[in-house]
Tab-separated table of C-alpha atoms in Angstrom:
chain	number	residue	atom	x	y	z
A	1	MET	CA	0.033	0.042	0.050
A	2	PRO	CA	1.458	3.344	-1.084
A	3	LYS	CA	2.288	5.781	1.623
A	4	THR	CA	0.264	9.017	1.804
A	5	PRO	CA	2.348	12.011	0.618
A	6	ARG	CA	3.183	14.465	3.460
A	7	HIS	CA	2.644	18.163	3.273
A	8	TYR	CA	4.384	19.862	6.178
A	9	LEU	CA	2.937	23.435	6.929
A	10	ASP	CA	4.066	24.054	10.610
A	11	TYR	CA	7.404	25.740	10.070
A	12	ALA	CA	6.718	28.181	12.977
A	13	ALA	CA	6.953	24.994	15.220
A	14	SER	CA	10.006	23.745	13.781
A	15	ALA	CA	11.596	23.706	10.151
A	16	PRO	CA	13.117	20.475	8.736
A	17	LEU	CA	16.799	20.362	8.936
A	18	ARG	CA	18.405	21.595	5.845
A	19	PRO	CA	20.669	19.074	4.124
A	20	GLU	CA	23.439	21.714	3.891
A	21	VAL	CA	23.188	22.163	7.496
A	22	LEU	CA	23.756	18.554	8.302
A	23	ASP	CA	26.753	18.546	6.057
A	24	ALA	CA	28.228	21.310	7.990
A	25	MET	CA	27.588	19.880	11.357
A	26	LEU	CA	28.954	16.333	10.606
A	27	PRO	CA	32.603	17.216	11.123
A	28	TRP	CA	31.855	18.519	14.597
A	29	LEU	CA	29.715	15.446	15.665
A	30	CYS	CA	31.880	12.395	15.212
A	31	GLY	CA	35.452	11.174	14.600
A	32	PRO	CA	35.154	9.584	11.127
A	33	TYR	CA	34.211	13.029	9.571
A	34	GLY	CA	36.762	15.051	11.141
A	35	ASP	CA	38.574	15.992	14.331
A	36	GLY	CA	36.162	18.450	15.590
A	37	TYR	CA	34.916	16.478	18.426
A	38	GLY	CA	37.060	18.157	20.989
A	39	ASN	CA	35.865	20.461	23.906
A	40	ALA	CA	36.091	24.015	22.557
A	41	ASN	CA	37.715	25.022	25.865
A	42	SER	CA	40.541	22.696	25.701
A	43	LEU	CA	44.081	23.703	24.540
A	44	TYR	CA	45.140	20.794	22.276
A	45	ARG	CA	44.427	20.522	18.517
A	46	GLU	CA	40.919	19.039	18.734
A	47	GLY	CA	39.831	21.639	21.150
A	48	LYS	CA	41.371	24.576	19.256
A	49	ALA	CA	39.598	23.411	16.011
A	50	ALA	CA	36.306	23.306	17.952
A	51	ARG	CA	37.054	26.691	19.360
A	52	GLN	CA	37.689	28.247	15.836
A	53	ALA	CA	34.478	26.749	14.482
A	54	LEU	CA	32.463	28.160	17.476
A	55	ASP	CA	34.016	31.578	17.093
A	56	GLU	CA	33.260	31.567	13.266
A	57	ALA	CA	29.606	30.552	13.994
A	58	ARG	CA	29.446	33.322	16.600
A	59	LEU	CA	30.649	35.846	14.088
A	60	VAL	CA	28.160	34.858	11.492
A	61	LEU	CA	25.281	35.475	14.014
A	62	ALA	CA	26.730	38.779	15.216
A	63	GLN	CA	27.053	40.139	11.606
A	64	ALA	CA	23.662	38.916	10.806
A	65	ILE	CA	22.006	41.032	13.649
A	66	GLY	CA	24.377	44.037	13.669
A	67	ALA	CA	26.144	42.997	16.901
A	68	THR	CA	29.815	42.232	17.834
A	69	PRO	CA	30.856	38.585	18.657
A	70	PRO	CA	31.305	39.146	22.282
A	71	GLU	CA	27.582	40.150	22.426
A	72	VAL	CA	26.418	36.884	21.212
A	73	VAL	CA	25.978	33.952	23.554
A	74	PHE	CA	25.121	30.475	22.606
A	75	THR	CA	22.451	28.542	24.434
A	76	SER	CA	20.196	25.388	24.139
A	77	GLY	CA	17.390	27.298	22.311
A	78	GLY	CA	14.868	30.144	22.442
A	79	THR	CA	13.467	29.196	25.678
A	80	GLU	CA	16.639	29.070	27.613
A	81	SER	CA	17.479	32.432	26.107
A	82	ASN	CA	14.290	34.071	27.074
A	83	ASN	CA	14.512	32.554	30.691
A	84	ALA	CA	18.312	33.597	30.974
A	85	LEU	CA	17.633	37.184	29.816
A	86	ILE	CA	14.569	37.937	31.729
A	87	ALA	CA	15.953	36.442	35.099
A	88	GLY	CA	19.556	37.772	34.500
A	89	LEU	CA	18.491	41.389	33.510
A	90	SER	CA	16.025	41.539	36.331
A	91	ALA	CA	18.416	40.295	38.849
A	92	ALA	CA	21.085	42.726	37.858
A	93	TRP	CA	18.613	45.526	38.172
A	94	ARG	CA	18.051	44.478	41.712
A	95	GLU	CA	21.721	43.780	42.559
A	96	ARG	CA	23.387	46.612	40.761
A	97	GLY	CA	20.713	49.300	41.010
A	98	GLY	CA	20.499	49.044	44.866
A	99	HIS	CA	16.906	47.650	44.523
A	100	ALA	CA	17.388	44.346	46.384
A	101	ARG	CA	14.652	45.281	48.872
A	102	GLN	CA	12.468	47.380	46.429
A	103	THR	CA	9.666	46.259	44.226
A	104	GLY	CA	10.364	47.038	40.644
A	105	ARG	CA	8.247	46.487	37.519
A	106	VAL	CA	8.575	44.442	34.475
A	107	ILE	CA	6.320	45.333	31.526
A	108	SER	CA	5.677	42.765	28.736
A	109	SER	CA	2.659	41.779	26.499
A	110	ALA	CA	-0.164	39.286	26.796
A	111	ILE	CA	0.744	37.790	23.393
A	112	GLU	CA	4.211	36.657	24.326
A	113	HIS	CA	5.350	33.047	23.884
A	114	HIS	CA	5.144	30.920	27.104
A	115	ALA	CA	8.985	30.950	27.332
A	116	VAL	CA	8.494	34.738	28.294
A	117	LEU	CA	5.255	34.389	30.319
A	118	GLU	CA	6.422	31.571	32.587
A	119	PRO	CA	9.681	33.259	33.744
A	120	LEU	CA	7.656	36.577	34.329
A	121	LYS	CA	5.497	34.624	36.760
A	122	HIS	CA	8.567	33.625	38.626
A	123	LEU	CA	9.611	37.221	38.666
A	124	LYS	CA	6.164	38.166	40.164
A	125	ARG	CA	6.655	35.370	43.085
A	126	ASP	CA	10.053	36.979	43.783
A	127	GLY	CA	8.339	40.425	44.457
A	128	LEU	CA	8.596	42.131	41.179
A	129	LYS	CA	5.427	43.682	39.702
A	130	VAL	CA	4.662	42.349	36.130
A	131	GLU	CA	2.223	44.114	33.883
A	132	LEU	CA	1.068	42.521	30.536
A	133	LEU	CA	-0.075	45.066	27.729
A	134	ARG	CA	-3.025	44.082	25.667
A	135	ALA	CA	-2.582	43.919	21.872
A	136	ASP	CA	-5.074	45.367	19.562
A	137	ARG	CA	-7.369	43.111	17.578
A	138	GLN	CA	-4.922	43.005	14.885
A	139	GLY	CA	-2.049	41.688	16.987
A	140	PHE	CA	-0.207	44.941	17.612
A	141	VAL	CA	1.090	46.344	20.896
A	142	GLN	CA	0.478	50.008	20.516
A	143	PRO	CA	3.133	52.363	21.739
A	144	GLU	CA	0.550	54.650	23.557
A	145	ALA	CA	-0.196	51.499	25.595
A	146	LEU	CA	3.412	51.136	26.800
A	147	ALA	CA	3.899	54.850	27.184
A	148	ALA	CA	0.809	54.819	29.546
A	149	ALA	CA	2.150	51.909	31.495
A	150	LEU	CA	5.494	53.575	31.922
A	151	ALA	CA	3.919	56.791	32.965
A	152	ALA	CA	1.833	55.100	35.533
A	153	ALA	CA	4.725	53.271	36.885
A	154	GLY	CA	6.581	56.599	37.272
A	155	ALA	CA	10.328	57.280	37.841
A	156	VAL	CA	11.765	57.602	41.128
A	157	ALA	CA	14.381	59.926	39.932
A	158	GLY	CA	13.879	61.821	36.731
A	159	THR	CA	17.537	61.956	35.485
A	160	GLY	CA	18.542	58.422	36.179
A	161	ALA	CA	18.624	57.256	32.481
A	162	LEU	CA	20.447	60.380	31.044
A	163	ALA	CA	22.978	60.319	33.940
A	164	ALA	CA	23.668	56.700	33.302
A	165	ALA	CA	23.935	57.003	29.564
A	166	GLY	CA	26.407	59.762	29.872
A	167	SER	CA	28.648	58.330	32.555
A	168	GLY	CA	30.744	56.259	30.157
A	169	THR	CA	31.566	53.575	32.842
A	170	GLY	CA	30.530	50.471	31.084
A	171	ALA	CA	28.612	48.041	33.159
A	172	ALA	CA	28.595	50.346	36.014
A	173	ALA	CA	26.392	52.789	34.169
A	174	TRP	CA	23.273	51.045	34.857
A	175	PRO	CA	20.530	52.543	32.750
A	176	GLY	CA	17.878	51.691	35.340
A	177	ALA	CA	19.371	53.616	38.260
A	178	GLY	CA	16.816	55.557	40.082
A	179	HIS	CA	13.827	54.110	37.939
A	180	SER	CA	10.947	51.829	38.941
A	181	VAL	CA	10.821	49.829	35.562
A	182	ALA	CA	13.533	47.204	35.275
A	183	LEU	CA	12.633	45.668	32.022
A	184	VAL	CA	10.435	45.903	28.976
A	185	SER	CA	10.155	42.682	26.982
A	186	ILE	CA	8.091	42.696	23.765
A	187	MET	CA	8.358	40.021	21.008
A	188	ALA	CA	9.352	41.023	17.496
A	189	ALA	CA	6.896	38.735	15.593
A	190	ASN	CA	4.130	36.918	17.098
A	191	ASN	CA	4.339	33.107	16.668
A	192	GLU	CA	0.558	32.576	16.214
A	193	VAL	CA	-0.685	35.500	14.178
A	194	GLY	CA	2.466	36.798	12.753
A	195	SER	CA	2.160	40.541	13.748
A	196	LEU	CA	5.466	42.685	13.547
A	197	GLN	CA	5.782	44.945	16.585
A	198	ASP	CA	7.152	48.562	16.242
A	199	LEU	CA	10.271	47.811	18.309
A	200	SER	CA	12.312	50.861	17.549
A	201	VAL	CA	9.554	53.040	19.005
A	202	LEU	CA	8.845	50.699	21.829
A	203	ALA	CA	12.571	50.486	22.775
A	204	ALA	CA	12.876	54.188	22.736
A	205	LEU	CA	9.859	54.580	25.163
A	206	ALA	CA	11.500	51.930	27.450
A	207	HIS	CA	14.887	53.737	27.466
A	208	GLY	CA	13.124	56.990	28.161
A	209	GLN	CA	12.094	55.578	31.603
A	210	GLY	CA	15.562	54.012	32.121
A	211	ALA	CA	14.435	50.472	31.460
A	212	ILE	CA	16.297	47.698	29.510
A	213	PHE	CA	14.566	46.521	26.330
A	214	HIS	CA	14.468	42.868	25.427
A	215	SER	CA	12.831	41.147	22.509
A	216	ASP	CA	11.958	37.468	21.790
A	217	ALA	CA	13.081	37.415	18.165
A	218	VAL	CA	12.917	33.672	17.679
A	219	GLN	CA	10.211	33.975	14.772
A	220	ILE	CA	11.814	36.806	12.817
A	221	LEU	CA	15.435	35.898	12.582
A	222	GLY	CA	16.271	34.891	8.974
A	223	LYS	CA	12.889	35.833	7.684
A	224	LEU	CA	12.972	39.549	7.767
A	225	PRO	CA	15.886	42.122	8.467
A	226	PHE	CA	16.490	42.348	12.191
A	227	ASP	CA	19.245	44.749	13.154
A	228	VAL	CA	19.897	45.240	17.051
A	229	GLN	CA	21.672	48.651	16.453
A	230	GLN	CA	19.016	50.251	14.311
A	231	LEU	CA	16.213	49.042	16.603
A	232	ASN	CA	18.276	50.211	19.626
A	233	ILE	CA	17.428	47.105	21.703
A	234	ASP	CA	19.529	45.824	24.636
A	235	ALA	CA	18.748	42.139	24.490
A	236	ALA	CA	17.285	39.517	22.041
A	237	SER	CA	16.647	35.859	21.943
A	238	PHE	CA	16.963	33.479	19.002
A	239	SER	CA	16.549	29.749	18.102
A	240	ALA	CA	18.121	27.714	15.256
A	241	HIS	CA	15.371	25.091	14.470
A	242	LYS	CA	12.885	27.753	13.190
A	243	LEU	CA	15.435	28.395	10.317
A	244	GLY	CA	16.219	24.697	9.230
A	245	GLY	CA	18.996	24.453	11.703
A	246	PRO	CA	19.286	21.768	14.524
A	247	LYS	CA	16.941	21.685	17.461
A	248	GLY	CA	18.525	22.280	21.027
A	249	VAL	CA	20.563	25.315	19.957
A	250	GLY	CA	19.946	28.978	20.217
A	251	ALA	CA	21.572	32.215	21.147
A	252	PHE	CA	21.021	35.528	22.858
A	253	TYR	CA	22.100	38.880	22.214
A	254	LEU	CA	23.319	41.212	25.046
A	255	ARG	CA	24.404	44.734	24.464
A	256	THR	CA	27.974	45.450	25.788
A	257	GLY	CA	27.762	47.123	29.088
A	258	THR	CA	24.421	45.851	30.008
A	259	PRO	CA	24.396	44.621	33.516
A	260	PHE	CA	23.460	40.933	33.633
A	261	SER	CA	23.477	38.142	36.291
A	262	PRO	CA	24.322	34.907	34.849
A	263	GLN	CA	21.743	32.145	35.561
A	264	ALA	CA	23.684	29.171	34.441
A	265	LEU	CA	26.752	28.809	36.728
A	266	GLY	CA	29.714	26.598	36.435
A	267	GLY	CA	32.989	26.886	34.449
A	268	GLY	CA	32.342	30.232	33.003
A	269	GLN	CA	32.093	29.328	29.399
A	270	GLU	CA	30.512	31.838	26.936
A	271	MET	CA	32.299	34.782	28.563
A	272	GLY	CA	30.790	33.960	32.052
A	273	ARG	CA	27.358	34.471	30.896
A	274	ARG	CA	26.284	30.867	30.237
A	275	SER	CA	28.341	28.086	31.662
A	276	GLY	CA	28.364	24.735	30.269
A	277	THR	CA	30.305	22.934	27.537
A	278	GLN	CA	29.239	24.516	24.222
A	279	ASN	CA	27.380	22.547	21.434
A	280	VAL	CA	29.870	23.241	18.615
A	281	ALA	CA	27.971	21.189	16.086
A	282	GLY	CA	24.840	22.949	16.968
A	283	ALA	CA	26.389	26.401	16.828
A	284	VAL	CA	27.989	25.452	13.454
A	285	GLY	CA	24.616	24.361	12.133
A	286	PHE	CA	22.897	27.366	13.441
A	287	ALA	CA	25.370	29.519	11.529
A	288	ARG	CA	24.850	27.531	8.321
A	289	ALA	CA	21.047	27.714	8.411
A	290	LEU	CA	21.200	31.471	9.241
A	291	ALA	CA	23.622	32.113	6.284
A	292	LEU	CA	21.354	30.206	3.935
A	293	SER	CA	18.264	32.085	5.197
A	294	LEU	CA	19.895	35.461	4.817
A	295	ALA	CA	21.038	34.823	1.203
A	296	GLU	CA	17.401	33.621	0.238
A	297	GLN	CA	15.615	36.195	2.464
A	298	GLN	CA	14.201	38.717	0.067
A	299	ALA	CA	13.193	36.294	-2.536
A	300	GLN	CA	11.749	33.734	0.065
A	301	ALA	CA	9.794	36.537	1.762
A	302	LYS	CA	8.106	37.547	-1.533
A	303	ARG	CA	7.545	33.879	-2.681
A	304	LEU	CA	5.990	32.802	0.782
A	305	SER	CA	3.811	35.985	1.021
A	306	ASP	CA	2.501	35.278	-2.564
A	307	LEU	CA	1.720	31.589	-1.352
A	308	ARG	CA	0.182	32.660	1.914
A	309	ASP	CA	-2.038	35.060	0.118
A	310	ARG	CA	-3.096	32.678	-2.417
A	311	LEU	CA	-3.992	30.079	0.429
A	312	ALA	CA	-6.023	32.788	2.222
A	313	GLY	CA	-8.118	33.607	-0.906
A	314	GLU	CA	-8.729	29.803	-1.692
A	315	LEU	CA	-9.849	29.191	1.804
A	316	LEU	CA	-12.119	32.078	2.067
A	317	ALA	CA	-13.781	31.041	-1.160
A	318	LEU	CA	-14.608	27.655	0.225
A	319	ASP	CA	-17.383	29.468	2.041
A	320	ALA	CA	-17.290	26.982	4.943
A	321	GLY	CA	-17.283	29.159	8.004
A	322	ILE	CA	-13.584	29.936	7.551
A	323	GLU	CA	-12.320	33.476	8.655
A	324	LEU	CA	-8.887	34.956	9.075
A	325	THR	CA	-7.833	35.640	12.601
A	326	VAL	CA	-5.904	38.758	11.231
A	327	ASP	CA	-5.737	39.570	7.627
A	328	PRO	CA	-2.014	39.952	6.601
A	329	ARG	CA	-3.009	40.721	3.063
A	330	ALA	CA	-4.604	44.109	4.113
A	331	ALA	CA	-1.306	45.533	5.103
A	332	GLY	CA	0.237	44.301	1.790
A	333	PHE	CA	3.866	43.035	1.645
A	334	THR	CA	7.112	43.969	0.437
A	335	ALA	CA	10.445	43.034	2.130
A	336	GLU	CA	10.811	46.756	2.585
A	337	THR	CA	7.477	47.540	4.243
A	338	ALA	CA	8.086	44.589	6.512
A	339	ALA	CA	11.547	45.758	7.377
A	340	ALA	CA	10.375	49.335	7.870
A	341	SER	CA	7.546	48.111	10.399
A	342	GLN	CA	10.538	47.003	12.475
A	343	GLY	CA	12.436	50.293	12.052
A	344	VAL	CA	15.148	48.475	10.074
A	345	ALA	CA	16.550	49.504	6.745
A	346	GLN	CA	16.433	46.854	4.350
A	347	GLY	CA	19.551	45.079	3.599
A	348	THR	CA	21.645	46.493	6.477
A	349	SER	CA	23.673	44.086	8.753
A	350	GLN	CA	22.625	40.936	6.912
A	351	SER	CA	25.826	39.580	5.601
A	352	ALA	CA	26.259	35.928	6.120
A	353	THR	CA	29.892	36.010	5.258
A	354	PRO	CA	32.376	36.804	8.165
A	355	SER	CA	34.427	39.963	7.523
A	356	ALA	CA	38.220	40.445	8.373
A	357	SER	CA	37.268	42.458	11.506
A	358	PRO	CA	35.256	40.927	14.498
A	359	ALA	CA	33.909	44.248	15.280
A	360	THR	CA	31.164	44.719	12.789
A	361	ALA	CA	29.735	47.976	13.514
A	362	ARG	CA	31.212	49.430	16.747
A	363	GLY	CA	33.981	48.939	19.235
A	364	ALA	CA	33.597	45.744	21.150
A	365	ASN	CA	34.078	47.673	24.345
A	366	GLN	CA	31.597	50.223	23.764
A	367	ALA	CA	29.278	50.794	26.847
A	368	ALA	CA	25.618	50.532	26.662
A	369	THR	CA	24.049	53.916	26.042
A	370	PRO	CA	20.217	53.639	25.567
A	371	ASN	CA	18.763	56.204	23.343
A	372	THR	CA	16.543	58.691	25.226
A	373	ALA	CA	15.169	60.615	22.105
A	374	PRO	CA	11.590	60.950	21.752
A	375	ALA	CA	9.766	58.068	20.258
A	376	ALA	CA	8.711	60.200	17.213
A	377	ALA	CA	12.396	60.782	16.321
A	378	GLN	CA	13.051	57.005	16.140
A	379	ALA	CA	10.575	55.753	13.699
A	380	PRO	CA	8.386	58.238	11.889
A	381	GLY	CA	5.409	56.136	10.904
A	382	HIS	CA	4.740	52.402	11.670
A	383	GLN	CA	3.781	50.326	8.806
A	384	PRO	CA	1.592	47.444	10.346
A	385	SER	CA	2.728	44.170	8.758
A	386	TYR	CA	3.123	40.429	9.435
A	387	LEU	CA	5.480	37.599	8.793
A	388	PRO	CA	5.398	36.483	5.336
A	389	ASN	CA	5.009	32.909	6.019
A	390	LEU	CA	2.070	32.653	8.587
A	391	LEU	CA	-1.701	32.416	8.286
A	392	SER	CA	-4.169	32.013	11.246
A	393	LEU	CA	-7.763	30.676	10.649
A	394	LEU	CA	-10.882	30.475	12.582
A	395	ILE	CA	-13.179	27.716	11.512
A	396	ALA	CA	-16.725	27.930	13.030
A	397	GLY	CA	-18.260	24.839	14.434
A	398	HIS	CA	-15.062	22.827	14.571
A	399	GLU	CA	-12.395	22.112	17.184
A	400	SER	CA	-8.758	22.573	16.446
A	401	GLU	CA	-7.764	19.152	17.646
A	402	SER	CA	-10.188	17.107	15.403
A	403	LEU	CA	-9.293	19.282	12.355
A	404	ILE	CA	-5.452	18.637	13.051
A	405	MET	CA	-6.027	14.989	13.340
A	406	ALA	CA	-8.233	14.784	10.213
A	407	LEU	CA	-5.730	16.824	8.172
A	408	ASP	CA	-2.899	14.588	9.566
A	409	LYS	CA	-4.780	11.592	8.206
A	410	ALA	CA	-4.931	13.243	4.815
A	411	GLY	CA	-1.193	13.869	4.888
A	412	VAL	CA	-1.051	17.579	5.855
A	413	ALA	CA	0.547	18.764	9.000
A	414	VAL	CA	-0.586	22.086	10.661
A	415	SER	CA	-1.007	23.207	14.307
A	416	SER	CA	-3.533	25.370	16.288
A	417	GLY	CA	-0.909	27.635	17.592
A	418	SER	CA	2.131	27.316	19.801
A	419	ALA	CA	3.604	23.815	19.894
A	420	CYS	CA	4.445	24.480	23.487
A	421	SER	CA	0.589	24.329	24.284
A	422	THR	CA	-0.059	20.870	22.976
A	423	GLY	CA	-2.432	18.906	25.200
A	424	SER	CA	-4.036	21.991	26.635
A	425	LEU	CA	-7.883	22.130	26.429
A	426	ASP	CA	-7.863	25.944	26.784
A	427	PRO	CA	-7.876	28.021	23.688
A	428	SER	CA	-4.874	29.948	22.690
A	429	HIS	CA	-3.878	32.822	25.155
A	430	VAL	CA	-2.806	34.788	22.167
A	431	LEU	CA	-6.225	34.688	20.508
A	432	THR	CA	-7.892	35.394	23.897
A	433	ALA	CA	-5.825	38.332	24.329
A	434	LEU	CA	-6.732	39.776	20.820
A	435	GLY	CA	-10.292	39.547	21.805
A	436	VAL	CA	-11.298	36.443	19.889
A	437	PRO	CA	-14.429	34.810	21.407
A	438	ARG	CA	-13.538	31.536	23.158
A	439	ARG	CA	-15.815	29.326	20.967
A	440	ALA	CA	-14.249	30.832	17.772
A	441	ALA	CA	-10.654	30.427	19.247
A	442	GLU	CA	-11.425	26.747	19.771
A	443	GLY	CA	-11.525	26.144	16.054
A	444	ALA	CA	-8.210	27.968	15.178
A	445	LEU	CA	-5.509	26.691	12.893
A	446	ARG	CA	-2.205	28.031	12.241
A	447	ILE	CA	-0.575	27.354	8.796
A	448	SER	CA	3.380	28.290	8.490
A	449	LEU	CA	5.230	27.942	5.430
A	450	GLY	CA	9.001	27.657	4.877
A	451	TYR	CA	11.914	27.183	2.552
A	452	ALA	CA	10.551	23.746	1.092
A	453	SER	CA	6.910	24.957	0.923
A	454	THR	CA	5.284	24.717	-2.537
A	455	SER	CA	2.186	25.267	-4.560
A	456	ALA	CA	1.458	21.532	-4.086
A	457	ASP	CA	1.394	21.856	-0.427
A	458	ILE	CA	-1.286	24.573	-0.704
A	459	ASP	CA	-3.378	22.526	-3.011
A	460	ALA	CA	-3.135	19.608	-0.705
A	461	LEU	CA	-4.394	21.722	2.342
A	462	VAL	CA	-7.104	23.246	0.448
A	463	ALA	CA	-8.461	20.003	-1.039
A	464	ALA	CA	-8.165	18.120	2.333
A	465	LEU	CA	-9.850	20.963	4.236
A	466	LYS	CA	-12.530	21.026	1.638
A	467	GLN	CA	-13.306	17.373	2.068
A	468	ILE	CA	-13.135	17.547	5.891
A	469	LEU	CA	-15.488	20.540	6.249
A	470	ARG	CA	-18.291	18.757	3.888
A	471	ARG	CA	-18.637	15.917	6.258
C-alpha cells in the first residue's frame, strides 16, 4: 500500500533540518568525519579546532544582527535564552541598582510566547510587579499602551537614564538607576498570528524611563531584516530550528555594558554568561542555516507571502465558515515595508559571510547607551505588517484538535498555535488576548510555510480541508 504523501505546513513550530546544515555539522559530531569532536575550551588540537568553529559561528550570527561577537551567547534554544535574559537582567537591576529590597516593575505583553510568560510568573513570585499589555485586535502592541504603563509606573528620579547613559563607565552605568521599571520585553514577531511589533519606538519609550528593552526574536530571525543597532534594543533571543537548523541550540544577544546576572553557573564558558560545554556542532549548524536564510531572505519572503495570500483567498472562497484571525493581506507585503515596520533599513547588517574584523559596527568595548530621544524621532510612521509565511484561521463549528487529526490523516501537518501548548484544552492565550471569542478560538488553525513549501502543499491543504468541512 503506497504511503500518503506528506505536506508539512508547521514551520513556525520547527523547520526540517536543511541538508546543507547537516553537512556542515557532521565534522563536529563524530570522529570519522573530522577531528572537531574536542571540547572548545581545551588547549590541544581538537579543542582549538572546535574553538575556531565556534568563534566563526558566533561571528556569522553577530554580523547577521548588527552586533559584535562578544555580544552573542550560545544557548540550548529560544526558551533558555528568554529565561536567561529575563531572569538575569531583572536580577542585575536589583543587585546593581540598589533595589534588592524594593519592588520594581517588568512590562511585557499578553501575546508573548510561554517562554517569556512563565519566567515572568517567577519574577512576580520574587516580588517584582509584572504588567502585561494588551494587543489590539490585529495583534499589535500600541506604543501608546506602553507609554501609559511607563507613565503609571513613574520614575523615582527623573535623571537616572540620562546620567547613566552619559557616565561612560561601562557595566557600572546601569541605565535603570533611579527608575522603577527594570525591564520591558516585547516580542518582535508573534508566533501565532505573525504581527510585527514597532520595536524601535517601543525600545525608545522604554529607554526614556531608564528600562532595559528585550525582544523575543525567535520567529523573525532569517525571515526579515533584524538589526539590534538600528532597533536600539539591549537584548534579544534566537533559536536555530525555526530556520532549518538543529533543535537544541539557540543564542541571545546582550548589548555590551548591560548589567546581567548569569543564571547558568559553572565553568564560566560563553564569557561567563552561560556556563556549560558549548554545542559546537549545533552552533555551526545554526550559523549555516542562518547564512542560507539570509542569502534567500528577500526572494523567500516574497515567494512565501504570495503562497500565503493565495492560500487565504482559496480558503475564504470555500465559504465554509472560515475567517482569518487577522488579515495579513490588508497591510500588503514587500520586504521593504516589513523591514520598515521594525524600524530596520532593508539590507543592512545582513551579511552571512564573516568579515576580516570581528567588530562589525562598533567597538567591542563600547558601553551601553540607551537612546533617550522621543519616540517620534526614532521611527516616523509605523507600517503594520506581518510575517510573510504565517496564516491564522478560525473555523466555525469545529475544534482545532479534530481538524488537525483529520488533516494529518490526509497527509497535511498544521497546528492550532504554539507547539508548547499541545495537550491544553484551553484556547490560545494569544487569541484570547486579541479578543477572539472563546468558541471561535477553539476552532483555530495556524498554517506556517518555509523554505521547502510549494504550491502543491497549498493545493493539498485546500483540498483536504474542503473534504473535511463537507462531512
